[in-house]
mmCIF file as gemmi writes it, N, C-alpha and C atoms, coordinates in Angstrom:
data_model
loop_
_atom_site.group_PDB
_atom_site.id
_atom_site.type_symbol
_atom_site.label_atom_id
_atom_site.label_alt_id
_atom_site.label_comp_id
_atom_site.label_asym_id
_atom_site.label_entity_id
_atom_site.label_seq_id
_atom_site.pdbx_PDB_ins_code
_atom_site.Cartn_x
_atom_site.Cartn_y
_atom_site.Cartn_z
_atom_site.occupancy
_atom_site.B_iso_or_equiv
_atom_site.pdbx_formal_charge
_atom_site.auth_seq_id
_atom_site.auth_asym_id
_atom_site.pdbx_PDB_model_num
ATOM 1 N N . MET Axp A 1 ? 6.052 14.347 -18.375 1 0 ? 1 A 1
ATOM 2 C CA . MET Axp A 1 ? 6.095 12.953 -17.958 1 0 ? 1 A 1
ATOM 3 C C . MET Axp A 1 ? 4.774 12.612 -17.258 1 0 ? 1 A 1
ATOM 4 N N . ALA Axp A 2 ? 4.155 11.536 -17.649 1 0 ? 2 A 1
ATOM 5 C CA . ALA Axp A 2 ? 2.875 11.116 -17.071 1 0 ? 2 A 1
ATOM 6 C C . ALA Axp A 2 ? 3.072 10.583 -15.658 1 0 ? 2 A 1
ATOM 7 N N . ASN Axp A 3 ? 2.016 10.726 -14.837 1 0 ? 3 A 1
ATOM 8 C CA . ASN Axp A 3 ? 2.073 10.173 -13.482 1 0 ? 3 A 1
ATOM 9 C C . ASN Axp A 3 ? 2.133 8.655 -13.547 1 0 ? 3 A 1
ATOM 10 N N . SER Axp A 4 ? 2.915 8.083 -12.67 1 0 ? 4 A 1
ATOM 11 C CA . SER Axp A 4 ? 3.026 6.626 -12.61 1 0 ? 4 A 1
ATOM 12 C C . SER Axp A 4 ? 1.777 6.043 -11.964 1 0 ? 4 A 1
ATOM 13 N N . ILE Axp A 5 ? 1.366 4.906 -12.465 1 0 ? 5 A 1
ATOM 14 C CA . ILE Axp A 5 ? 0.281 4.136 -11.874 1 0 ? 5 A 1
ATOM 15 C C . ILE Axp A 5 ? 0.926 2.906 -11.259 1 0 ? 5 A 1
ATOM 16 N N . TYR Axp A 6 ? 0.696 2.719 -9.96 1 0 ? 6 A 1
ATOM 17 C CA . TYR Axp A 6 ? 1.351 1.628 -9.252 1 0 ? 6 A 1
ATOM 18 C C . TYR Axp A 6 ? 0.432 0.43 -9.079 1 0 ? 6 A 1
ATOM 19 N N . ASP Axp A 7 ? 1.056 -0.729 -9.094 1 0 ? 7 A 1
ATOM 20 C CA . ASP Axp A 7 ? 0.362 -2.006 -8.912 1 0 ? 7 A 1
ATOM 21 C C . ASP Axp A 7 ? 0.46 -2.392 -7.435 1 0 ? 7 A 1
ATOM 22 N N . TYR Axp A 8 ? -0.656 -2.289 -6.731 1 0 ? 8 A 1
ATOM 23 C CA . TYR Axp A 8 ? -0.666 -2.604 -5.303 1 0 ? 8 A 1
ATOM 24 C C . TYR Axp A 8 ? -1.226 -3.999 -5.022 1 0 ? 8 A 1
ATOM 25 N N . SER Axp A 9 ? -1.221 -4.879 -6.004 1 0 ? 9 A 1
ATOM 26 C CA . SER Axp A 9 ? -1.783 -6.212 -5.806 1 0 ? 9 A 1
ATOM 27 C C . SER Axp A 9 ? -1.032 -6.996 -4.72 1 0 ? 9 A 1
ATOM 28 N N . LYS Axp A 10 ? 0.274 -6.839 -4.654 1 0 ? 10 A 1
ATOM 29 C CA . LYS Axp A 10 ? 1.037 -7.541 -3.614 1 0 ? 10 A 1
ATOM 30 C C . LYS Axp A 10 ? 0.692 -6.982 -2.237 1 0 ? 10 A 1
ATOM 31 N N . LEU Axp A 11 ? 0.511 -5.675 -2.141 1 0 ? 11 A 1
ATOM 32 C CA . LEU Axp A 11 ? 0.113 -5.041 -0.88 1 0 ? 11 A 1
ATOM 33 C C . LEU Axp A 11 ? -1.285 -5.501 -0.478 1 0 ? 11 A 1
ATOM 34 N N . LEU Axp A 12 ? -2.188 -5.559 -1.422 1 0 ? 12 A 1
ATOM 35 C CA . LEU Axp A 12 ? -3.551 -6.039 -1.13 1 0 ? 12 A 1
ATOM 36 C C . LEU Axp A 12 ? -3.534 -7.491 -0.656 1 0 ? 12 A 1
ATOM 37 N N . GLY Axp A 13 ? -2.674 -8.301 -1.262 1 0 ? 13 A 1
ATOM 38 C CA . GLY Axp A 13 ? -2.54 -9.696 -0.835 1 0 ? 13 A 1
ATOM 39 C C . GLY Axp A 13 ? -2.017 -9.795 0.587 1 0 ? 13 A 1
ATOM 40 N N . ARG Axp A 14 ? -1.069 -8.933 0.939 1 0 ? 14 A 1
ATOM 41 C CA . ARG Axp A 14 ? -0.512 -8.939 2.287 1 0 ? 14 A 1
ATOM 42 C C . ARG Axp A 14 ? -1.566 -8.502 3.312 1 0 ? 14 A 1
ATOM 43 N N . ILE Axp A 15 ? -2.382 -7.512 2.941 1 0 ? 15 A 1
ATOM 44 C CA . ILE Axp A 15 ? -3.467 -7.068 3.823 1 0 ? 15 A 1
ATOM 45 C C . ILE Axp A 15 ? -4.425 -8.225 4.088 1 0 ? 15 A 1
ATOM 46 N N . LYS Axp A 16 ? -4.791 -8.93 3.025 1 0 ? 16 A 1
ATOM 47 C CA . LYS Axp A 16 ? -5.712 -10.065 3.166 1 0 ? 16 A 1
ATOM 48 C C . LYS Axp A 16 ? -5.087 -11.177 4.007 1 0 ? 16 A 1
ATOM 49 N N . GLU Axp A 17 ? -3.804 -11.439 3.766 1 0 ? 17 A 1
ATOM 50 C CA . GLU Axp A 17 ? -3.086 -12.487 4.496 1 0 ? 17 A 1
ATOM 51 C C . GLU Axp A 17 ? -3.023 -12.18 5.999 1 0 ? 17 A 1
ATOM 52 N N . LYS Axp A 18 ? -2.715 -10.934 6.351 1 0 ? 18 A 1
ATOM 53 C CA . LYS Axp A 18 ? -2.512 -10.561 7.753 1 0 ? 18 A 1
ATOM 54 C C . LYS Axp A 18 ? -3.8 -10.204 8.493 1 0 ? 18 A 1
ATOM 55 N N . TYR Axp A 19 ? -4.747 -9.576 7.79 1 0 ? 19 A 1
ATOM 56 C CA . TYR Axp A 19 ? -5.931 -9.04 8.468 1 0 ? 19 A 1
ATOM 57 C C . TYR Axp A 19 ? -7.268 -9.522 7.906 1 0 ? 19 A 1
ATOM 58 N N . GLY Axp A 20 ? -7.257 -10.188 6.782 1 0 ? 20 A 1
ATOM 59 C CA . GLY Axp A 20 ? -8.505 -10.671 6.195 1 0 ? 20 A 1
ATOM 60 C C . GLY Axp A 20 ? -9.194 -9.611 5.356 1 0 ? 20 A 1
ATOM 61 N N . THR Axp A 21 ? -9.386 -8.425 5.93 1 0 ? 21 A 1
ATOM 62 C CA . THR Axp A 21 ? -10.05 -7.338 5.199 1 0 ? 21 A 1
ATOM 63 C C . THR Axp A 21 ? -9.315 -6.021 5.449 1 0 ? 21 A 1
ATOM 64 N N . ARG Axp A 22 ? -9.563 -5.052 4.576 1 0 ? 22 A 1
ATOM 65 C CA . ARG Axp A 22 ? -9.002 -3.718 4.765 1 0 ? 22 A 1
ATOM 66 C C . ARG Axp A 22 ? -9.534 -3.094 6.053 1 0 ? 22 A 1
ATOM 67 N N . GLU Axp A 23 ? -10.798 -3.334 6.348 1 0 ? 23 A 1
ATOM 68 C CA . GLU Axp A 23 ? -11.406 -2.748 7.55 1 0 ? 23 A 1
ATOM 69 C C . GLU Axp A 23 ? -10.726 -3.249 8.822 1 0 ? 23 A 1
ATOM 70 N N . ASN Axp A 24 ? -10.343 -4.512 8.857 1 0 ? 24 A 1
ATOM 71 C CA . ASN Axp A 24 ? -9.609 -5.029 10.019 1 0 ? 24 A 1
ATOM 72 C C . ASN Axp A 24 ? -8.265 -4.324 10.161 1 0 ? 24 A 1
ATOM 73 N N . LEU Axp A 25 ? -7.612 -4.042 9.049 1 0 ? 25 A 1
ATOM 74 C CA . LEU Axp A 25 ? -6.349 -3.311 9.082 1 0 ? 25 A 1
ATOM 75 C C . LEU Axp A 25 ? -6.57 -1.884 9.57 1 0 ? 25 A 1
ATOM 76 N N . ILE Axp A 26 ? -7.6 -1.233 9.084 1 0 ? 26 A 1
ATOM 77 C CA . ILE Axp A 26 ? -7.901 0.158 9.449 1 0 ? 26 A 1
ATOM 78 C C . ILE Axp A 26 ? -8 0.32 10.969 1 0 ? 26 A 1
ATOM 79 N N . ASN Axp A 27 ? -8.515 -0.704 11.642 1 0 ? 27 A 1
ATOM 80 C CA . ASN Axp A 27 ? -8.649 -0.64 13.099 1 0 ? 27 A 1
ATOM 81 C C . ASN Axp A 27 ? -7.303 -0.645 13.816 1 0 ? 27 A 1
ATOM 82 N N . LYS Axp A 28 ? -6.223 -0.983 13.104 1 0 ? 28 A 1
ATOM 83 C CA . LYS Axp A 28 ? -4.891 -1.079 13.704 1 0 ? 28 A 1
ATOM 84 C C . LYS Axp A 28 ? -3.965 0.079 13.32 1 0 ? 28 A 1
ATOM 85 N N . ILE Axp A 29 ? -4.397 0.944 12.398 1 0 ? 29 A 1
ATOM 86 C CA . ILE Axp A 29 ? -3.54 2.029 11.919 1 0 ? 29 A 1
ATOM 87 C C . ILE Axp A 29 ? -4.272 3.365 12.013 1 0 ? 29 A 1
ATOM 88 N N . THR Axp A 30 ? -3.549 4.457 11.786 1 0 ? 30 A 1
ATOM 89 C CA . THR Axp A 30 ? -4.16 5.787 11.866 1 0 ? 30 A 1
ATOM 90 C C . THR Axp A 30 ? -4.688 6.282 10.522 1 0 ? 30 A 1
ATOM 91 N N . ILE Axp A 31 ? -4.394 5.575 9.441 1 0 ? 31 A 1
ATOM 92 C CA . ILE Axp A 31 ? -4.878 5.958 8.109 1 0 ? 31 A 1
ATOM 93 C C . ILE Axp A 31 ? -6.364 5.606 8.019 1 0 ? 31 A 1
ATOM 94 N N . SER Axp A 32 ? -7.175 6.548 7.535 1 0 ? 32 A 1
ATOM 95 C CA . SER Axp A 32 ? -8.612 6.288 7.429 1 0 ? 32 A 1
ATOM 96 C C . SER Axp A 32 ? -8.905 5.342 6.272 1 0 ? 32 A 1
ATOM 97 N N . SER Axp A 33 ? -10.066 4.755 6.317 1 0 ? 33 A 1
ATOM 98 C CA . SER Axp A 33 ? -10.502 3.843 5.26 1 0 ? 33 A 1
ATOM 99 C C . SER Axp A 33 ? -10.543 4.564 3.91 1 0 ? 33 A 1
ATOM 100 N N . THR Axp A 34 ? -11.106 5.761 3.894 1 0 ? 34 A 1
ATOM 101 C CA . THR Axp A 34 ? -11.2 6.536 2.653 1 0 ? 34 A 1
ATOM 102 C C . THR Axp A 34 ? -9.814 6.844 2.11 1 0 ? 34 A 1
ATOM 103 N N . SER Axp A 35 ? -8.929 7.293 2.981 1 0 ? 35 A 1
ATOM 104 C CA . SER Axp A 35 ? -7.568 7.638 2.571 1 0 ? 35 A 1
ATOM 105 C C . SER Axp A 35 ? -6.832 6.418 2.021 1 0 ? 35 A 1
ATOM 106 N N . LEU Axp A 36 ? -6.947 5.286 2.691 1 0 ? 36 A 1
ATOM 107 C CA . LEU Axp A 36 ? -6.293 4.068 2.215 1 0 ? 36 A 1
ATOM 108 C C . LEU Axp A 36 ? -6.844 3.656 0.856 1 0 ? 36 A 1
ATOM 109 N N . ASN Axp A 37 ? -8.158 3.691 0.706 1 0 ? 37 A 1
ATOM 110 C CA . ASN Axp A 37 ? -8.768 3.306 -0.571 1 0 ? 37 A 1
ATOM 111 C C . ASN Axp A 37 ? -8.332 4.226 -1.711 1 0 ? 37 A 1
ATOM 112 N N . LEU Axp A 38 ? -8.254 5.535 -1.453 1 0 ? 38 A 1
ATOM 113 C CA . LEU Axp A 38 ? -7.794 6.465 -2.486 1 0 ? 38 A 1
ATOM 114 C C . LEU Axp A 38 ? -6.356 6.162 -2.895 1 0 ? 38 A 1
ATOM 115 N N . ARG Axp A 39 ? -5.538 5.806 -1.943 1 0 ? 39 A 1
ATOM 116 C CA . ARG Axp A 39 ? -4.143 5.483 -2.246 1 0 ? 39 A 1
ATOM 117 C C . ARG Axp A 39 ? -4.036 4.163 -3.02 1 0 ? 39 A 1
ATOM 118 N N . LEU Axp A 40 ? -4.784 3.174 -2.6 1 0 ? 40 A 1
ATOM 119 C CA . LEU Axp A 40 ? -4.736 1.875 -3.286 1 0 ? 40 A 1
ATOM 120 C C . LEU Axp A 40 ? -5.308 1.95 -4.703 1 0 ? 40 A 1
ATOM 121 N N . ASN Axp A 41 ? -6.135 2.965 -4.962 1 0 ? 41 A 1
ATOM 122 C CA . ASN Axp A 41 ? -6.709 3.16 -6.295 1 0 ? 41 A 1
ATOM 123 C C . ASN Axp A 41 ? -5.965 4.224 -7.095 1 0 ? 41 A 1
ATOM 124 N N . ASN Axp A 42 ? -4.753 4.568 -6.654 1 0 ? 42 A 1
ATOM 125 C CA . ASN Axp A 42 ? -3.891 5.518 -7.355 1 0 ? 42 A 1
ATOM 126 C C . ASN Axp A 42 ? -4.494 6.912 -7.512 1 0 ? 42 A 1
ATOM 127 N N . LYS Axp A 43 ? -5.377 7.297 -6.602 1 0 ? 43 A 1
ATOM 128 C CA . LYS Axp A 43 ? -5.964 8.643 -6.618 1 0 ? 43 A 1
ATOM 129 C C . LYS Axp A 43 ? -5.142 9.595 -5.755 1 0 ? 43 A 1
ATOM 130 N N . LEU Axp A 44 ? -4.487 9.066 -4.738 1 0 ? 44 A 1
ATOM 131 C CA . LEU Axp A 44 ? -3.553 9.792 -3.885 1 0 ? 44 A 1
ATOM 132 C C . LEU Axp A 44 ? -2.281 8.963 -3.773 1 0 ? 44 A 1
ATOM 133 N N . LYS Axp A 45 ? -1.181 9.622 -3.444 1 0 ? 45 A 1
ATOM 134 C CA . LYS Axp A 45 ? 0.094 8.916 -3.287 1 0 ? 45 A 1
ATOM 135 C C . LYS Axp A 45 ? 0.319 8.558 -1.816 1 0 ? 45 A 1
ATOM 136 N N . PHE Axp A 46 ? 0.962 7.435 -1.579 1 0 ? 46 A 1
ATOM 137 C CA . PHE Axp A 46 ? 1.396 7.069 -0.233 1 0 ? 46 A 1
ATOM 138 C C . PHE Axp A 46 ? 2.554 7.99 0.141 1 0 ? 46 A 1
ATOM 139 N N . ASP Axp A 47 ? 2.524 8.538 1.357 1 0 ? 47 A 1
ATOM 140 C CA . ASP Axp A 47 ? 3.673 9.317 1.809 1 0 ? 47 A 1
ATOM 141 C C . ASP Axp A 47 ? 4.545 8.425 2.704 1 0 ? 47 A 1
ATOM 142 N N . GLN Axp A 48 ? 5.669 8.949 3.128 1 0 ? 48 A 1
ATOM 143 C CA . GLN Axp A 48 ? 6.616 8.152 3.902 1 0 ? 48 A 1
ATOM 144 C C . GLN Axp A 48 ? 6.016 7.646 5.207 1 0 ? 48 A 1
ATOM 145 N N . GLN Axp A 49 ? 5.233 8.477 5.863 1 0 ? 49 A 1
ATOM 146 C CA . GLN Axp A 49 ? 4.604 8.059 7.122 1 0 ? 49 A 1
ATOM 147 C C . GLN Axp A 49 ? 3.616 6.916 6.89 1 0 ? 49 A 1
ATOM 148 N N . ASP Axp A 50 ? 2.824 7.008 5.807 1 0 ? 50 A 1
ATOM 149 C CA . ASP Axp A 50 ? 1.889 5.931 5.468 1 0 ? 50 A 1
ATOM 150 C C . ASP Axp A 50 ? 2.635 4.621 5.256 1 0 ? 50 A 1
ATOM 151 N N . ILE Axp A 51 ? 3.7 4.691 4.473 1 0 ? 51 A 1
ATOM 152 C CA . ILE Axp A 51 ? 4.481 3.494 4.152 1 0 ? 51 A 1
ATOM 153 C C . ILE Axp A 51 ? 5.079 2.893 5.421 1 0 ? 51 A 1
ATOM 154 N N . ARG Axp A 52 ? 5.649 3.743 6.253 1 0 ? 52 A 1
ATOM 155 C CA . ARG Axp A 52 ? 6.254 3.27 7.504 1 0 ? 52 A 1
ATOM 156 C C . ARG Axp A 52 ? 5.209 2.588 8.388 1 0 ? 52 A 1
ATOM 157 N N . GLU Axp A 53 ? 4.035 3.199 8.515 1 0 ? 53 A 1
ATOM 158 C CA . GLU Axp A 53 ? 2.987 2.632 9.362 1 0 ? 53 A 1
ATOM 159 C C . GLU Axp A 53 ? 2.461 1.311 8.807 1 0 ? 53 A 1
ATOM 160 N N . LEU Axp A 54 ? 2.257 1.252 7.506 1 0 ? 54 A 1
ATOM 161 C CA . LEU Axp A 54 ? 1.775 0.012 6.891 1 0 ? 54 A 1
ATOM 162 C C . LEU Axp A 54 ? 2.827 -1.097 6.987 1 0 ? 54 A 1
ATOM 163 N N . CYS Axp A 55 ? 4.089 -0.75 6.829 1 0 ? 55 A 1
ATOM 164 C CA . CYS Axp A 55 ? 5.147 -1.754 6.961 1 0 ? 55 A 1
ATOM 165 C C . CYS Axp A 55 ? 5.15 -2.36 8.357 1 0 ? 55 A 1
ATOM 166 N N . ARG Axp A 56 ? 4.974 -1.529 9.374 1 0 ? 56 A 1
ATOM 167 C CA . ARG Axp A 56 ? 4.92 -2.049 10.749 1 0 ? 56 A 1
ATOM 168 C C . ARG Axp A 56 ? 3.714 -2.962 10.935 1 0 ? 56 A 1
ATOM 169 N N . ALA Axp A 57 ? 2.561 -2.512 10.48 1 0 ? 57 A 1
ATOM 170 C CA . ALA Axp A 57 ? 1.326 -3.275 10.671 1 0 ? 57 A 1
ATOM 171 C C . ALA Axp A 57 ? 1.323 -4.584 9.889 1 0 ? 57 A 1
ATOM 172 N N . LEU Axp A 58 ? 1.988 -4.578 8.729 1 0 ? 58 A 1
ATOM 173 C CA . LEU Axp A 58 ? 1.948 -5.742 7.84 1 0 ? 58 A 1
ATOM 174 C C . LEU Axp A 58 ? 3.237 -6.564 7.862 1 0 ? 58 A 1
ATOM 175 N N . ASP Axp A 59 ? 4.154 -6.224 8.751 1 0 ? 59 A 1
ATOM 176 C CA . ASP Axp A 59 ? 5.438 -6.933 8.844 1 0 ? 59 A 1
ATOM 177 C C . ASP Axp A 59 ? 6.181 -6.972 7.506 1 0 ? 59 A 1
ATOM 178 N N . ILE Axp A 60 ? 6.253 -5.811 6.867 1 0 ? 60 A 1
ATOM 179 C CA . ILE Axp A 60 ? 6.994 -5.672 5.61 1 0 ? 60 A 1
ATOM 180 C C . ILE Axp A 60 ? 8.361 -5.101 5.948 1 0 ? 60 A 1
ATOM 181 N N . GLU Axp A 61 ? 9.415 -5.774 5.509 1 0 ? 61 A 1
ATOM 182 C CA . GLU Axp A 61 ? 10.775 -5.313 5.773 1 0 ? 61 A 1
ATOM 183 C C . GLU Axp A 61 ? 11.136 -4.164 4.831 1 0 ? 61 A 1
ATOM 184 N N . GLU Axp A 62 ? 12.059 -3.339 5.278 1 0 ? 62 A 1
ATOM 185 C CA . GLU Axp A 62 ? 12.47 -2.17 4.5 1 0 ? 62 A 1
ATOM 186 C C . GLU Axp A 62 ? 12.906 -2.546 3.083 1 0 ? 62 A 1
ATOM 187 N N . LYS Axp A 63 ? 13.639 -3.63 2.957 1 0 ? 63 A 1
ATOM 188 C CA . LYS Axp A 63 ? 14.126 -4.038 1.63 1 0 ? 63 A 1
ATOM 189 C C . LYS Axp A 63 ? 12.991 -4.482 0.698 1 0 ? 63 A 1
ATOM 190 N N . GLU Axp A 64 ? 11.801 -4.767 1.262 1 0 ? 64 A 1
ATOM 191 C CA . GLU Axp A 64 ? 10.652 -5.197 0.461 1 0 ? 64 A 1
ATOM 192 C C . GLU Axp A 64 ? 9.766 -4.03 0.011 1 0 ? 64 A 1
ATOM 193 N N . ILE Axp A 65 ? 10.016 -2.841 0.528 1 0 ? 65 A 1
ATOM 194 C CA . ILE Axp A 65 ? 9.167 -1.685 0.224 1 0 ? 65 A 1
ATOM 195 C C . ILE Axp A 65 ? 8.968 -1.468 -1.281 1 0 ? 65 A 1
ATOM 196 N N . PRO Axp A 66 ? 10.014 -1.514 -2.103 1 0 ? 66 A 1
ATOM 197 C CA . PRO Axp A 66 ? 9.781 -1.303 -3.544 1 0 ? 66 A 1
ATOM 198 C C . PRO Axp A 66 ? 8.789 -2.298 -4.153 1 0 ? 66 A 1
ATOM 199 N N . ASP Axp A 67 ? 8.818 -3.539 -3.699 1 0 ? 67 A 1
ATOM 200 C CA . ASP Axp A 67 ? 7.905 -4.554 -4.238 1 0 ? 67 A 1
ATOM 201 C C . ASP Axp A 67 ? 6.446 -4.271 -3.893 1 0 ? 67 A 1
ATOM 202 N N . TYR Axp A 68 ? 6.211 -3.672 -2.743 1 0 ? 68 A 1
ATOM 203 C CA . TYR Axp A 68 ? 4.857 -3.412 -2.273 1 0 ? 68 A 1
ATOM 204 C C . TYR Axp A 68 ? 4.313 -2.043 -2.672 1 0 ? 68 A 1
ATOM 205 N N . PHE Axp A 69 ? 5.188 -1.03 -2.777 1 0 ? 69 A 1
ATOM 206 C CA . PHE Axp A 69 ? 4.711 0.336 -2.956 1 0 ? 69 A 1
ATOM 207 C C . PHE Axp A 69 ? 5.156 1.015 -4.248 1 0 ? 69 A 1
ATOM 208 N N . PHE Axp A 70 ? 6.119 0.469 -4.963 1 0 ? 70 A 1
ATOM 209 C CA . PHE Axp A 70 ? 6.645 1.175 -6.131 1 0 ? 70 A 1
ATOM 210 C C . PHE Axp A 70 ? 6.723 0.321 -7.394 1 0 ? 70 A 1
ATOM 211 N N . LYS Axp A 71 ? 5.942 -0.735 -7.457 1 0 ? 71 A 1
ATOM 212 C CA . LYS Axp A 71 ? 5.894 -1.559 -8.653 1 0 ? 71 A 1
ATOM 213 C C . LYS Axp A 71 ? 4.893 -0.913 -9.628 1 0 ? 71 A 1
ATOM 214 N N . GLU Axp A 72 ? 5.396 -0.462 -10.754 1 0 ? 72 A 1
ATOM 215 C CA . GLU Axp A 72 ? 4.518 0.187 -11.726 1 0 ? 72 A 1
ATOM 216 C C . GLU Axp A 72 ? 3.696 -0.844 -12.485 1 0 ? 72 A 1
ATOM 217 N N . LYS Axp A 73 ? 2.455 -0.449 -12.773 1 0 ? 73 A 1
ATOM 218 C CA . LYS Axp A 73 ? 1.607 -1.316 -13.6 1 0 ? 73 A 1
ATOM 219 C C . LYS Axp A 73 ? 2.163 -1.326 -15.01 1 0 ? 73 A 1
ATOM 220 N N . VAL Axp A 74 ? 2.102 -2.485 -15.624 1 0 ? 74 A 1
ATOM 221 C CA . VAL Axp A 74 ? 2.546 -2.616 -17.007 1 0 ? 74 A 1
ATOM 222 C C . VAL Axp A 74 ? 1.457 -2.059 -17.901 1 0 ? 74 A 1
ATOM 223 N N . ARG Axp A 75 ? 1.841 -1.147 -18.753 1 0 ? 75 A 1
ATOM 224 C CA . ARG Axp A 75 ? 0.868 -0.537 -19.67 1 0 ? 75 A 1
ATOM 225 C C . ARG Axp A 75 ? 0.757 -1.379 -20.925 1 0 ? 75 A 1
ATOM 226 N N . LYS Axp A 76 ? -0.479 -1.636 -21.309 1 0 ? 76 A 1
ATOM 227 C CA . LYS Axp A 76 ? -0.717 -2.397 -22.544 1 0 ? 76 A 1
ATOM 228 C C . LYS Axp A 76 ? -0.647 -1.466 -23.734 1 0 ? 76 A 1
ATOM 229 N N . SER Axp A 77 ? 0.043 -1.896 -24.771 1 0 ? 77 A 1
ATOM 230 C CA . SER Axp A 77 ? 0.178 -1.025 -25.949 1 0 ? 77 A 1
ATOM 231 C C . SER Axp A 77 ? -0.806 -1.37 -27.025 1 0 ? 77 A 1
């Protein structure tokens, strides 16, 4: 089974809405800029602690987590 590629466009929009830039968000969380960028580019996976911390910083409710972190990109055939 191939690795899933996730669509983080909604998460990126929320970052922009709340903080303007990723760097402004980085100043409020413990995740490094490099680590966040690797995760947003599907090079590393978000772990539970990352998700929990980002949800707090971005005011994302638990029921919204799938929309922000587990929406798979649609593959073009």
